[in-house]
């Protein structure tokens, strides 16, 4: 049976399934349109996200906003979430147990939204959404189909902050997403 958004968001807000809840200011369920055709999935909340309870509002989020804007994709028309809903200490990578505890929430969100396209922002979401065999530098930009969803693995916007040469690749991947969606209409 499918849960309602209200129940799901309440569960995420009060979740204690993994130790990450101990360090959070608040959980970050995700935000955007419940009818989104594209869902973007990041790794986990950082300091700003933990403070505000919203995904991708720090430096990486500003970059994501810029790319979306340049492609005329409105942030309020898509849905943005993360593999884990609570901030890992010091922004470390989420551990398998944490990701696995949290993944049913993301699956429930995707089941409610029923997007056409899922974009994995970086190696961590690609690992959990597509599979551990994914190598982000080799496999980015290549469509994968899983359970009726078209999935695009690409770089995490934060990777661009560290290495601006990745910008052209991320841009190409996002353009592919925009063009694919246009073709699906
Ligand atoms: N990085 C992520 O992966 N998610 C966020 O929400 C913010 C930064």
Coordinates of N, CA and C and ligand atoms in Angstrom, one line a residue:
X1 N 0.8 -1.2 0.0 CA 0.0 0.0 0.0 C 0.9 1.3 0.0
X2 N 0.4 2.3 -0.7 CA 1.2 3.5 -0.8 C 0.9 4.4 0.4
X3 N 1.9 5.0 1.0 CA 1.7 5.9 2.1 C 1.4 7.3 1.5
X4 N 0.7 8.1 2.3 CA 0.4 9.5 1.8 C 1.7 10.4 2.0
X5 N 1.7 11.5 1.3 CA 2.8 12.4 1.5 C 2.9 12.9 3.0
X6 N 1.7 13.1 3.6 CA 1.7 13.6 4.9 C 2.4 12.6 5.9
X7 N 2.0 11.4 5.8 CA 2.5 10.3 6.7 C 4.0 10.2 6.4
X8 N 4.4 10.1 5.1 CA 5.8 9.9 4.8 C 6.7 11.1 5.3
X9 N 6.2 12.3 5.2 CA 7.0 13.4 5.6 C 7.1 13.4 7.1
X10 N 6.1 13.0 7.8 CA 6.1 12.9 9.3 C 7.1 11.9 9.7
X11 N 7.1 10.7 9.0 CA 8.0 9.7 9.4 C 9.4 10.1 9.2
X12 N 9.7 10.8 8.1 CA 11.1 11.3 7.8 C 11.5 12.3 8.9
X13 N 10.5 13.2 9.2 CA 10.8 14.2 10.2 C 11.2 13.6 11.6
X14 N 10.5 12.5 11.9 CA 10.7 11.9 13.3 C 11.6 10.7 13.2
X15 N 12.2 10.4 12.1 CA 13.0 9.1 12.0 C 14.1 9.0 12.9
X16 N 14.2 7.8 13.5 CA 15.4 7.4 14.3 C 16.0 6.1 13.9
X17 N 15.8 5.8 12.6 CA 16.2 4.4 12.1 C 17.8 4.2 12.1
X18 N 18.5 5.3 12.0 CA 20.0 5.2 12.0 C 20.6 6.3 12.8
X19 N 21.9 6.1 13.2 CA 22.5 7.1 14.1 C 22.6 8.5 13.6
X20 N 22.4 8.7 12.3 CA 22.5 10.1 11.8 C 21.5 11.1 12.5
X21 N 20.4 10.5 13.0 CA 19.4 11.4 13.6 C 19.9 12.1 14.8
X22 N 20.9 11.5 15.5 CA 21.4 12.1 16.7 C 22.1 13.4 16.5
X23 N 22.7 13.6 15.3 CA 23.4 14.8 15.1 C 22.7 15.9 14.3
X24 N 21.4 15.6 13.9 CA 20.7 16.5 13.0 C 20.1 17.7 13.8
X25 N 20.0 18.8 13.1 CA 19.1 19.9 13.6 C 17.7 19.5 13.2
X26 N 17.6 19.1 11.9 CA 16.3 18.6 11.4 C 16.6 17.7 10.2
X27 N 15.7 16.9 9.9 CA 15.9 16.1 8.7 C 15.5 16.9 7.5
X28 N 16.0 16.5 6.3 CA 15.8 17.2 5.1 C 15.1 16.2 4.1
X29 N 13.8 16.2 4.1 CA 13.1 15.2 3.3 C 13.3 15.4 1.8
X30 N 13.3 16.6 1.3 CA 13.4 16.9 -0.1 C 12.3 17.9 -0.4
X31 N 12.3 18.5 -1.6 CA 11.3 19.5 -1.9 C 11.1 19.6 -3.4
X32 N 10.0 20.1 -3.7 CA 9.7 20.3 -5.2 C 8.3 19.9 -5.5
X33 N 8.0 19.7 -6.8 CA 6.7 19.4 -7.2 C 6.3 17.9 -7.0
X34 N 5.2 17.6 -6.4 CA 4.8 16.2 -6.2 C 4.4 15.6 -7.6
X35 N 4.3 16.4 -8.6 CA 4.1 15.9 -10.0 C 5.3 16.1 -10.9
X36 N 6.5 16.2 -10.3 CA 7.7 16.4 -11.1 C 7.9 15.3 -12.1
X37 N 8.4 15.7 -13.2 CA 8.8 14.7 -14.2 C 10.3 14.3 -14.1
X38 N 11.0 15.2 -13.4 CA 12.4 14.9 -13.1 C 12.7 14.9 -11.6
X39 N 13.3 13.9 -11.1 CA 13.8 13.9 -9.7 C 15.3 13.9 -9.6
X40 N 15.9 14.9 -8.9 CA 17.3 14.9 -8.7 C 17.7 14.4 -7.4
X41 N 18.7 13.5 -7.3 CA 19.0 12.9 -6.1 C 20.5 13.2 -5.7
X42 N 20.7 13.8 -4.6 CA 22.1 14.0 -4.1 C 22.5 13.0 -3.1
X43 N 23.5 13.4 -2.3 CA 24.1 12.5 -1.4 C 23.4 12.6 0.0
X44 N 23.5 13.7 0.6 CA 23.0 14.0 1.9 C 23.1 15.4 2.3
X45 N 22.3 15.9 3.2 CA 22.3 17.3 3.6 C 23.7 17.7 4.1
X46 N 24.1 19.0 3.8 CA 25.3 19.6 4.4 C 24.8 20.5 5.5
X47 N 25.7 21.4 5.9 CA 25.4 22.3 7.1 C 24.2 23.2 6.8
X48 N 24.2 23.8 5.7 CA 23.1 24.8 5.4 C 21.8 24.0 5.3
X49 N 21.8 22.9 4.6 CA 20.6 22.1 4.5 C 20.1 21.6 5.8
X50 N 21.0 21.2 6.7 CA 20.6 20.8 8.0 C 20.0 22.0 8.8
X51 N 20.5 23.1 8.6 CA 20.0 24.3 9.3 C 18.7 24.7 8.8
X52 N 18.4 24.7 7.5 CA 17.2 25.2 6.9 C 16.2 24.1 6.6
X53 N 16.6 22.8 6.7 CA 15.6 21.7 6.4 C 15.3 21.6 4.9
X54 N 16.1 22.2 4.1 CA 15.8 22.2 2.6 C 17.1 21.6 1.9
X55 N 16.8 20.8 0.8 CA 18.0 20.3 0.1 C 18.7 21.3 -0.8
X56 N 19.9 21.1 -1.0 CA 20.7 21.9 -2.0 C 20.5 23.4 -1.9
X57 N 20.8 23.9 -0.7 CA 20.7 25.3 -0.5 C 22.0 26.0 -0.2
X58 N 23.1 25.1 -0.1 CA 24.4 25.7 0.1 C 25.1 26.0 -1.2
X59 N 26.5 25.9 -1.2 CA 27.3 26.2 -2.4 C 26.9 25.3 -3.5
X60 N 26.8 24.0 -3.3 CA 26.5 23.1 -4.4 C 25.1 23.4 -4.9
X61 N 24.2 23.8 -4.0 CA 22.8 24.1 -4.4 C 22.8 25.3 -5.3
X62 N 23.6 26.3 -5.1 CA 23.7 27.5 -5.9 C 24.1 27.1 -7.3
X63 N 25.0 26.2 -7.4 CA 25.5 25.7 -8.7 C 24.4 25.0 -9.4
X64 N 23.7 24.1 -8.7 CA 22.6 23.4 -9.3 C 21.5 24.3 -9.8
X65 N 21.2 25.4 -9.0 CA 20.2 26.4 -9.4 C 20.6 27.0 -10.7
X66 N 21.9 27.3 -10.8 CA 22.4 28.0 -12.0 C 22.2 27.2 -13.3
X67 N 22.6 25.9 -13.1 CA 22.4 25.0 -14.3 C 21.0 24.8 -14.7
X68 N 20.1 24.7 -13.7 CA 18.7 24.5 -13.9 C 18.2 25.8 -14.6
X69 N 18.6 26.9 -14.1 CA 18.1 28.2 -14.7 C 18.5 28.4 -16.1
X70 N 19.8 28.0 -16.4 CA 20.3 28.2 -17.7 C 19.6 27.3 -18.7
X71 N 19.0 26.2 -18.2 CA 18.3 25.3 -19.1 C 16.8 25.5 -19.1
X72 N 16.4 26.6 -18.4 CA 15.0 26.9 -18.3 C 14.2 25.8 -17.6
X73 N 14.8 25.2 -16.6 CA 14.1 24.2 -15.8 C 13.9 24.9 -14.5
X74 N 12.6 25.0 -14.1 CA 12.3 25.7 -12.8 C 12.4 24.8 -11.7
X75 N 13.1 25.3 -10.6 CA 13.3 24.4 -9.5 C 12.0 23.9 -8.9
X76 N 11.0 24.7 -8.9 CA 9.7 24.3 -8.3 C 9.0 23.3 -9.1
X77 N 9.4 23.1 -10.4 CA 8.8 22.1 -11.2 C 9.4 20.7 -11.1
X78 N 10.6 20.6 -10.5 CA 11.3 19.3 -10.3 C 11.2 18.9 -8.8
X79 N 11.7 17.7 -8.5 CA 11.8 17.4 -7.1 C 13.3 17.1 -6.8
X80 N 13.7 17.5 -5.6 CA 15.1 17.4 -5.2 C 15.2 16.7 -3.9
X81 N 15.9 15.6 -3.8 CA 16.0 14.9 -2.6 C 17.5 14.3 -2.4
X82 N 17.7 13.6 -1.4 CA 19.0 13.0 -1.1 C 18.9 11.5 -0.7
X83 N 20.0 10.8 -0.8 CA 20.0 9.4 -0.4 C 19.8 9.3 1.1
X84 N 20.5 10.1 1.9 CA 20.1 10.2 3.3 C 19.5 11.5 3.7
X85 N 18.6 11.5 4.6 CA 17.8 12.7 4.9 C 18.4 13.5 6.1
X86 N 19.4 12.9 6.8 CA 20.0 13.6 7.9 C 21.5 13.8 7.6
X87 N 22.0 14.9 8.1 CA 23.4 15.3 7.7 C 24.4 14.3 8.3
X88 N 25.3 13.7 7.5 CA 26.4 13.0 8.1 C 27.4 13.9 8.7
X89 N 28.0 13.5 9.9 CA 28.9 14.4 10.6 C 30.0 14.8 9.7
X90 N 30.3 16.1 9.7 CA 31.4 16.6 8.9 C 31.2 16.4 7.4
X91 N 30.0 16.2 7.0 CA 29.7 15.9 5.6 C 30.4 14.7 5.0
X92 N 30.7 13.7 5.9 CA 31.3 12.5 5.3 C 30.3 11.8 4.5
X93 N 30.8 10.8 3.7 CA 29.9 10.0 2.8 C 29.0 9.1 3.7
X94 N 27.7 9.0 3.4 CA 26.9 8.1 4.2 C 27.4 6.7 4.1
X95 N 27.2 6.0 5.2 CA 27.6 4.6 5.3 C 26.5 3.7 4.7
X96 N 26.8 2.5 4.3 CA 25.8 1.6 3.7 C 24.6 1.4 4.7
X97 N 24.8 1.2 6.0 CA 23.7 1.0 6.9 C 22.8 2.2 6.9
X98 N 23.4 3.4 6.9 CA 22.6 4.7 6.9 C 21.8 4.8 5.6
X99 N 22.5 4.6 4.5 CA 21.8 4.7 3.2 C 20.7 3.7 3.1
X100 N 21.0 2.4 3.5 CA 19.9 1.4 3.4 C 18.8 1.6 4.3
X101 N 19.0 2.2 5.5 CA 17.9 2.5 6.4 C 17.0 3.6 5.8
X102 N 17.6 4.5 5.0 CA 16.9 5.7 4.5 C 16.3 5.5 3.2
X103 N 16.8 4.5 2.4 CA 16.3 4.4 1.0 C 14.8 4.1 0.9
X104 N 14.2 3.4 1.8 CA 12.8 3.2 1.6 C 12.0 4.5 1.5
X105 N 12.5 5.5 2.2 CA 11.8 6.9 2.1 C 11.9 7.4 0.7
X106 N 13.1 7.3 0.1 CA 13.3 7.8 -1.2 C 12.4 7.0 -2.2
X107 N 12.4 5.7 -2.0 CA 11.6 4.9 -2.9 C 10.1 5.3 -2.8
X108 N 9.7 5.5 -1.6 CA 8.3 6.0 -1.4 C 8.0 7.3 -2.0
X109 N 9.0 8.2 -1.9 CA 8.8 9.5 -2.6 C 8.7 9.4 -4.1
X110 N 9.6 8.5 -4.7 CA 9.6 8.3 -6.1 C 8.3 7.6 -6.5
X111 N 7.8 6.7 -5.7 CA 6.5 6.0 -6.0 C 5.4 7.0 -6.1
X112 N 5.4 8.0 -5.2 CA 4.3 9.0 -5.2 C 4.4 10.0 -6.3
X113 N 5.7 10.3 -6.7 CA 5.9 11.3 -7.7 C 5.7 10.7 -9.1
X114 N 6.2 9.5 -9.3 CA 6.2 8.8 -10.6 C 6.9 9.7 -11.7
X115 N 8.1 10.0 -11.5 CA 8.8 10.9 -12.5 C 9.1 10.1 -13.7
X116 N 9.5 10.8 -14.8 CA 9.9 10.1 -16.0 C 11.4 9.8 -15.9
X117 N 12.1 10.8 -15.3 CA 13.6 10.8 -15.3 C 14.1 11.0 -13.9
X118 N 15.1 10.2 -13.5 CA 15.8 10.4 -12.3 C 17.3 10.7 -12.6
X119 N 17.8 11.8 -12.0 CA 19.2 12.2 -12.2 C 19.9 11.9 -10.9
X120 N 21.0 11.1 -11.0 CA 21.8 10.9 -9.8 C 23.0 11.8 -9.8
X121 N 23.0 12.7 -8.8 CA 24.0 13.7 -8.7 C 25.3 13.1 -8.0
X122 N 26.1 12.5 -8.7 CA 27.4 12.0 -8.1 C 27.4 10.5 -7.9
X123 N 28.5 10.0 -7.5 CA 28.8 8.6 -7.3 C 27.9 7.9 -6.3
X124 N 27.6 8.6 -5.2 CA 26.9 8.0 -4.1 C 25.4 7.7 -4.5
X125 N 24.7 8.7 -5.0 CA 23.3 8.3 -5.4 C 23.4 7.3 -6.6
X126 N 24.4 7.4 -7.5 CA 24.4 6.4 -8.6 C 24.7 5.0 -8.0
X127 N 25.5 4.9 -7.0 CA 25.7 3.6 -6.4 C 24.4 2.9 -5.8
X128 N 23.6 3.7 -5.1 CA 22.5 3.2 -4.5 C 21.3 3.1 -5.4
X129 N 21.2 3.9 -6.4 CA 20.0 3.9 -7.3 C 20.3 3.0 -8.5
X130 N 21.5 3.0 -9.0 CA 21.8 2.2 -10.2 C 22.5 0.9 -9.8
X131 N 23.6 1.0 -9.1 CA 24.3 -0.2 -8.6 C 25.7 0.1 -8.3
X132 N 26.3 -0.7 -7.5 CA 27.7 -0.5 -7.0 C 28.7 -0.5 -8.1
X133 N 28.3 -1.1 -9.3 CA 29.3 -1.2 -10.4 C 29.5 0.1 -11.1
X134 N 28.7 1.1 -10.9 CA 28.8 2.4 -11.6 C 30.0 3.1 -11.2
X135 N 30.8 3.6 -12.3 CA 31.9 4.4 -12.1 C 31.6 5.8 -12.7
X136 N 31.4 6.8 -11.9 CA 30.8 8.0 -12.3 C 31.6 8.7 -13.5
X137 N 32.9 8.6 -13.4 CA 33.7 9.3 -14.5 C 33.5 8.6 -15.8
X138 N 33.3 7.3 -15.8 CA 33.1 6.5 -17.0 C 31.7 6.5 -17.5
X139 N 30.8 6.4 -16.5 CA 29.4 6.1 -16.8 C 28.5 7.3 -16.9
X140 N 29.0 8.4 -16.5 CA 28.1 9.6 -16.5 C 27.7 9.9 -17.9
X141 N 26.5 10.5 -18.0 CA 26.1 10.9 -19.4 C 25.4 9.7 -20.1
X142 N 25.4 8.5 -19.5 CA 24.8 7.4 -20.2 C 23.5 7.0 -19.6
X143 N 22.5 6.9 -20.3 CA 21.2 6.6 -19.7 C 21.1 5.1 -19.3
X144 N 20.4 4.9 -18.2 CA 20.2 3.6 -17.6 C 18.7 3.4 -17.4
X145 N 18.1 2.3 -17.7 CA 16.7 2.1 -17.4 C 16.5 1.1 -16.3
X146 N 15.8 1.5 -15.3 CA 15.5 0.6 -14.1 C 14.0 0.8 -13.7
X147 N 13.3 -0.3 -13.7 CA 11.9 -0.2 -13.2 C 11.1 0.8 -13.9
X148 N 11.3 1.0 -15.2 CA 10.5 2.0 -16.0 C 10.9 3.4 -15.9
X149 N 12.0 3.6 -15.1 CA 12.5 5.0 -15.0 C 13.8 5.1 -15.9
X150 N 13.9 6.3 -16.5 CA 15.2 6.6 -17.2 C 16.1 7.3 -16.2
X151 N 17.3 6.8 -16.0 CA 18.2 7.3 -15.0 C 19.4 7.9 -15.6
X152 N 19.8 9.1 -15.3 CA 21.0 9.7 -15.8 C 22.0 9.9 -14.6
X153 N 23.1 9.2 -14.6 CA 24.2 9.5 -13.6 C 25.0 10.7 -14.1
X154 N 25.3 11.6 -13.3 CA 26.2 12.7 -13.6 C 27.0 13.1 -12.4
X155 N 27.8 14.1 -12.6 CA 28.6 14.6 -11.4 C 27.8 15.3 -10.4
X156 N 28.2 15.2 -9.2 CA 27.6 16.1 -8.1 C 28.1 17.5 -8.3
X157 N 27.2 18.5 -8.2 CA 27.6 19.9 -8.4 C 28.8 20.2 -7.5
X158 N 28.9 19.7 -6.4 CA 30.1 20.0 -5.5 C 31.4 19.6 -6.1
X159 N 31.4 18.6 -7.0 CA 32.6 18.1 -7.7 C 33.1 19.2 -8.6
X160 N 32.2 20.0 -9.1 CA 32.6 21.1 -10.0 C 33.2 22.2 -9.3
X161 N 32.9 22.3 -8.0 CA 33.5 23.4 -7.2 C 35.0 23.0 -7.0
X162 N 35.2 21.7 -6.9 CA 36.6 21.3 -6.7 C 37.4 21.2 -8.0
X163 N 36.7 20.9 -9.1 CA 37.3 20.7 -10.4 C 36.4 21.3 -11.5
X164 N 36.6 22.6 -11.8 CA 35.8 23.3 -12.8 C 35.8 22.7 -14.2
X165 N 36.8 21.8 -14.5 CA 36.8 21.2 -15.8 C 35.6 20.2 -16.0
X166 N 35.0 19.8 -14.9 CA 33.8 18.9 -15.0 C 32.6 19.6 -15.4
X167 N 32.6 20.9 -15.5 CA 31.4 21.7 -15.7 C 30.8 21.4 -17.1
X168 N 31.7 21.3 -18.1 CA 31.2 21.0 -19.5 C 30.5 19.7 -19.5
X169 N 31.0 18.7 -18.8 CA 30.3 17.4 -18.8 C 29.0 17.4 -18.1
X170 N 28.9 18.1 -17.0 CA 27.7 18.2 -16.2 C 26.6 18.9 -17.1
X171 N 27.1 19.9 -17.8 CA 26.2 20.7 -18.6 C 25.7 19.8 -19.8
X172 N 26.5 19.0 -20.4 CA 26.1 18.1 -21.5 C 25.0 17.1 -20.9
X173 N 25.3 16.6 -19.7 CA 24.4 15.6 -19.2 C 23.0 16.3 -18.9
X174 N 23.0 17.5 -18.3 CA 21.8 18.1 -18.0 C 21.0 18.5 -19.3
X175 N 21.8 18.8 -20.4 CA 21.1 19.1 -21.7 C 20.4 17.8 -22.2
X176 N 21.1 16.7 -22.0 CA 20.5 15.4 -22.4 C 19.2 15.2 -21.7
X177 N 19.2 15.5 -20.4 CA 18.0 15.3 -19.6 C 16.9 16.2 -20.2
X178 N 17.2 17.5 -20.4 CA 16.2 18.4 -20.9 C 15.6 17.9 -22.3
X179 N 16.6 17.5 -23.1 CA 16.1 17.1 -24.5 C 15.3 15.8 -24.4
X180 N 15.7 14.9 -23.6 CA 15.0 13.6 -23.5 C 13.5 13.9 -23.0
X181 N 13.4 14.8 -22.0 CA 12.1 15.1 -21.5 C 11.2 15.7 -22.6
X182 N 11.8 16.6 -23.4 CA 11.1 17.2 -24.4 C 10.6 16.2 -25.4
X183 N 11.5 15.2 -25.7 CA 11.1 14.1 -26.7 C 10.0 13.3 -26.1
X184 N 9.9 13.2 -24.8 CA 8.9 12.3 -24.2 C 7.5 12.9 -24.1
X185 N 7.4 14.2 -24.5 CA 6.1 14.9 -24.4 C 5.3 14.7 -25.6
Ligands
LIG1 N1 24.9 18.0 -1.3 C1 24.0 17.0 -1.4 O1 24.3 15.9 -1.9 N2 22.8 17.3 -1.0 C2 22.4 18.4 -0.5 O2 21.2 18.6 -0.2 C3 23.3 19.4 -0.4 C4 24.6 19.2 -0.8

